[in-house]
């Protein structure tokens, strides 16, 4: 009975984690309007989103509580969902909060770090990763302070403090970052699928890498049409088990390789490509968008800063250990997808490649869910496909076209994974993590000249880093470096 209770708690935590995506970045992006279930079912699911997403009524990103007085009231359905969840709000324990935070920050992007350490150099990358974790913690806590003062979602916060143009800029960064995560994931899956197929067929039927990107459409297209976000909770739970198994395997191979062959040649600083590391470092801390709904779900929100600090310390340790050990083990041959450095064609490597690929593949619809909802609300305002087959068909076409765009960008970047990750990090993740929070803090919280100066300096440094990293990654875009293929080894 105790084991069953533990499994039930884990499952419930994952359902709540999935529900966070209905309040992504503190916004109100419910999945009930297009659902095929009845109103009660939709309201129940909206209640889950409200439970995880907000102490306020309606959830954090809703505009019902705009203090500026000009925002529209939420729909009656959103209000019913909020009322249904009101009794259960603020019920997440500190332990559950730690789980949600770890789940938010530790994902597939960790395996891009070994190549990032190669790009930056071992000592430079280790020090900068620790600094990036500290800076991310500082700006996330700034965002939380702004939220306690303004109490609305990330995009809405920009609108209230700076105007509608800032809301559009913030939402554009969110859309670009989530689409970028999906593109990087598609390339990662493609390289592993190619290796698996070549190992099974003995390299007798080699297919180009872009083929393995395109073939993912067959799995992703149906998943992206799911309206109930809770329908993704099961595969997300399975995906996390696979990710943990993959990380443990990479650690074990790194240690065994170093123990058998010694340290590979490494550089402490790489002057040619260190800018790529900066973008990947920002990419690594991708859980910024779930900070607001997580703090809103806490029973004791005053404990959130300590919980976040513990999680950031853990994530920093994981990042440095995976990136540093793998680079020390494989040196200049470190691949953008470090699983390609694992012993080729062994059962353990093939199993990890398969499981990790499935994990990333099944996570991609979750990454795209907020983008789909944000864009659908803009393209189909107040138009539900629940009882209108024509509208539902239009939305299905839109979702399929958006996925096709992700696949097309992935094909274009299939030989440039580390540069693609750096572009995403520089253009979208750096502003979201290190520019917008201090700018919001400057307007909403800063009370002294020293605080305002500090916020301006942090935001200015973030803007400079964003421009520098993005330019550096794009300037190296033309350098094509096909991933390692064991079939090419004679």
Short mmCIF file of N, CA and C in Angstrom, two decimals, residues 118-187:
data_model
loop_
_atom_site.label_atom_id
_atom_site.label_comp_id
_atom_site.label_asym_id
_atom_site.label_seq_id
_atom_site.Cartn_x
_atom_site.Cartn_y
_atom_site.Cartn_z
N UNK A 118 33.48 22.01 -24.95
CA UNK A 118 34.52 22.02 -25.98
C UNK A 118 34.62 23.40 -26.63
N UNK A 119 33.47 24.01 -26.92
CA UNK A 119 33.47 25.33 -27.56
C UNK A 119 34.06 26.41 -26.66
N UNK A 120 33.82 26.30 -25.36
CA UNK A 120 34.29 27.34 -24.45
C UNK A 120 35.63 27.06 -23.81
N UNK A 121 35.98 25.79 -23.66
CA UNK A 121 37.16 25.43 -22.90
C UNK A 121 36.77 24.99 -21.51
N UNK A 122 37.52 24.06 -20.92
CA UNK A 122 37.10 23.41 -19.68
C UNK A 122 36.98 24.38 -18.51
N UNK A 123 38.05 25.11 -18.21
CA UNK A 123 38.02 26.01 -17.06
C UNK A 123 37.06 27.17 -17.28
N UNK A 124 37.12 27.77 -18.47
CA UNK A 124 36.24 28.89 -18.79
C UNK A 124 34.78 28.48 -18.67
N UNK A 125 34.44 27.32 -19.21
CA UNK A 125 33.05 26.87 -19.21
C UNK A 125 32.57 26.54 -17.81
N UNK A 126 33.42 25.89 -17.01
CA UNK A 126 33.00 25.53 -15.65
C UNK A 126 32.72 26.79 -14.83
N UNK A 127 33.62 27.78 -14.91
CA UNK A 127 33.43 29.01 -14.15
C UNK A 127 32.20 29.78 -14.65
N UNK A 128 32.08 29.88 -15.98
CA UNK A 128 30.93 30.63 -16.53
C UNK A 128 29.61 29.93 -16.25
N UNK A 129 29.60 28.60 -16.21
CA UNK A 129 28.36 27.89 -15.91
C UNK A 129 27.91 28.17 -14.49
N UNK A 130 28.84 28.19 -13.56
CA UNK A 130 28.49 28.53 -12.17
C UNK A 130 27.99 29.98 -12.10
N UNK A 131 28.67 30.87 -12.79
CA UNK A 131 28.24 32.28 -12.81
C UNK A 131 26.86 32.43 -13.45
N UNK A 132 26.62 31.68 -14.53
CA UNK A 132 25.31 31.75 -15.20
C UNK A 132 24.21 31.25 -14.28
N UNK A 133 24.50 30.18 -13.51
CA UNK A 133 23.49 29.67 -12.57
C UNK A 133 23.19 30.71 -11.50
N UNK A 134 24.24 31.37 -10.98
CA UNK A 134 24.03 32.41 -9.98
C UNK A 134 23.26 33.60 -10.54
N UNK A 135 23.61 34.01 -11.75
CA UNK A 135 22.92 35.14 -12.37
C UNK A 135 21.46 34.80 -12.66
N UNK A 136 21.22 33.56 -13.12
CA UNK A 136 19.84 33.14 -13.39
C UNK A 136 19.02 33.13 -12.11
N UNK A 137 19.63 32.66 -11.01
CA UNK A 137 18.93 32.67 -9.73
C UNK A 137 18.57 34.10 -9.33
N UNK A 138 19.52 35.02 -9.50
CA UNK A 138 19.30 36.42 -9.12
C UNK A 138 18.15 37.03 -9.93
N UNK A 139 18.15 36.85 -11.24
CA UNK A 139 17.11 37.47 -12.06
C UNK A 139 15.76 36.78 -11.89
N UNK A 140 15.76 35.47 -11.63
CA UNK A 140 14.48 34.80 -11.37
C UNK A 140 13.85 35.32 -10.09
N UNK A 141 14.65 35.54 -9.08
CA UNK A 141 14.11 36.10 -7.84
C UNK A 141 13.63 37.54 -8.06
N UNK A 142 14.30 38.28 -8.96
CA UNK A 142 13.80 39.60 -9.33
C UNK A 142 12.42 39.49 -9.97
N UNK A 143 12.27 38.50 -10.85
CA UNK A 143 10.97 38.30 -11.50
C UNK A 143 9.89 37.97 -10.48
N UNK A 144 10.24 37.16 -9.49
CA UNK A 144 9.29 36.82 -8.43
C UNK A 144 8.90 38.06 -7.65
N UNK A 145 9.86 38.94 -7.35
CA UNK A 145 9.54 40.19 -6.65
C UNK A 145 8.59 41.06 -7.47
N UNK A 146 8.83 41.10 -8.76
CA UNK A 146 7.92 41.86 -9.63
C UNK A 146 6.54 41.25 -9.63
N UNK A 147 6.48 39.93 -9.64
CA UNK A 147 5.19 39.25 -9.66
C UNK A 147 4.41 39.53 -8.37
N UNK A 148 5.11 39.54 -7.24
CA UNK A 148 4.42 39.84 -5.97
C UNK A 148 3.90 41.27 -5.95
N UNK A 149 4.54 42.16 -6.69
CA UNK A 149 4.10 43.55 -6.75
C UNK A 149 2.99 43.75 -7.79
N UNK A 150 3.14 43.15 -8.97
CA UNK A 150 2.20 43.38 -10.07
C UNK A 150 1.18 42.26 -10.17
N UNK A 151 1.57 41.05 -9.84
CA UNK A 151 0.72 39.85 -9.81
C UNK A 151 0.01 39.59 -11.14
N UNK A 152 0.82 39.27 -12.13
CA UNK A 152 0.28 38.87 -13.42
C UNK A 152 1.36 38.08 -14.16
N UNK A 153 1.01 37.56 -15.32
CA UNK A 153 1.94 36.74 -16.08
C UNK A 153 3.08 37.54 -16.69
N UNK A 154 4.04 36.82 -17.26
CA UNK A 154 5.27 37.43 -17.78
C UNK A 154 4.95 38.46 -18.87
N UNK A 155 4.17 38.06 -19.86
CA UNK A 155 3.83 38.99 -20.93
C UNK A 155 2.98 40.14 -20.46
N UNK A 156 1.98 39.84 -19.64
CA UNK A 156 1.11 40.88 -19.10
C UNK A 156 1.90 41.87 -18.24
N UNK A 157 2.90 41.34 -17.53
CA UNK A 157 3.76 42.20 -16.72
C UNK A 157 4.46 43.24 -17.59
N UNK A 158 4.95 42.80 -18.75
CA UNK A 158 5.58 43.74 -19.67
C UNK A 158 4.62 44.80 -20.15
N UNK A 159 3.36 44.41 -20.41
CA UNK A 159 2.37 45.38 -20.89
C UNK A 159 2.05 46.42 -19.83
N UNK A 160 1.90 45.98 -18.59
CA UNK A 160 1.53 46.92 -17.53
C UNK A 160 2.67 47.89 -17.21
N UNK A 161 3.91 47.40 -17.29
CA UNK A 161 5.03 48.22 -16.88
C UNK A 161 5.58 49.09 -17.99
N UNK A 162 5.51 48.60 -19.26
CA UNK A 162 6.13 49.35 -20.36
C UNK A 162 5.21 49.59 -21.54
N UNK A 163 4.10 48.90 -21.59
CA UNK A 163 3.20 49.08 -22.72
C UNK A 163 3.06 47.80 -23.53
N UNK A 164 2.13 47.84 -24.48
CA UNK A 164 1.82 46.63 -25.25
C UNK A 164 3.00 46.14 -26.08
N UNK A 165 3.88 47.06 -26.48
CA UNK A 165 5.02 46.63 -27.29
C UNK A 165 5.92 45.67 -26.51
N UNK A 166 6.07 45.90 -25.21
CA UNK A 166 6.90 45.01 -24.40
C UNK A 166 6.24 43.65 -24.24
N UNK A 167 4.93 43.64 -24.13
CA UNK A 167 4.22 42.36 -24.06
C UNK A 167 4.49 41.54 -25.32
N UNK A 168 4.44 42.22 -26.48
CA UNK A 168 4.68 41.50 -27.74
C UNK A 168 6.12 40.99 -27.81
N UNK A 169 7.07 41.79 -27.33
CA UNK A 169 8.47 41.37 -27.36
C UNK A 169 8.68 40.15 -26.47
N UNK A 170 8.11 40.17 -25.27
CA UNK A 170 8.25 39.04 -24.35
C UNK A 170 7.62 37.78 -24.94
N UNK A 171 6.42 37.91 -25.48
CA UNK A 171 5.75 36.74 -26.04
C UNK A 171 6.48 36.22 -27.26
N UNK A 172 7.08 37.11 -28.04
CA UNK A 172 7.88 36.67 -29.19
C UNK A 172 9.08 35.87 -28.71
N UNK A 173 9.74 36.32 -27.65
CA UNK A 173 10.87 35.58 -27.11
C UNK A 173 10.45 34.20 -26.62
N UNK A 174 9.30 34.12 -25.98
CA UNK A 174 8.80 32.83 -25.50
C UNK A 174 8.54 31.90 -26.67
N UNK A 175 7.89 32.42 -27.71
CA UNK A 175 7.58 31.60 -28.88
C UNK A 175 8.86 31.11 -29.55
N UNK A 176 9.82 32.02 -29.74
CA UNK A 176 11.08 31.64 -30.39
C UNK A 176 11.83 30.60 -29.57
N UNK A 177 11.88 30.79 -28.27
CA UNK A 177 12.61 29.84 -27.43
C UNK A 177 11.99 28.45 -27.48
N UNK A 178 10.66 28.36 -27.38
CA UNK A 178 10.01 27.05 -27.39
C UNK A 178 10.13 26.38 -28.76
N UNK A 179 9.99 27.16 -29.82
CA UNK A 179 10.20 26.58 -31.16
C UNK A 179 11.65 26.12 -31.31
N UNK A 180 12.59 26.91 -30.78
CA UNK A 180 13.99 26.52 -30.87
C UNK A 180 14.29 25.25 -30.10
N UNK A 181 13.72 25.11 -28.89
CA UNK A 181 13.91 23.88 -28.14
C UNK A 181 13.42 22.68 -28.94
N UNK A 182 12.30 22.85 -29.63
CA UNK A 182 11.74 21.76 -30.42
C UNK A 182 12.64 21.42 -31.60
N UNK A 183 13.20 22.43 -32.25
CA UNK A 183 14.11 22.19 -33.38
C UNK A 183 15.35 21.43 -32.93
N UNK A 184 15.95 21.88 -31.83
CA UNK A 184 17.13 21.20 -31.31
C UNK A 184 16.80 19.76 -30.92
N UNK A 185 15.63 19.57 -30.34
CA UNK A 185 15.21 18.22 -29.98
C UNK A 185 15.04 17.32 -31.20
N UNK A 186 14.49 17.87 -32.27
CA UNK A 186 14.29 17.07 -33.49
C UNK A 186 15.63 16.63 -34.08
N UNK A 187 16.63 17.51 -34.06
CA UNK A 187 17.96 17.15 -34.57
C UNK A 187 18.61 16.09 -33.68
#
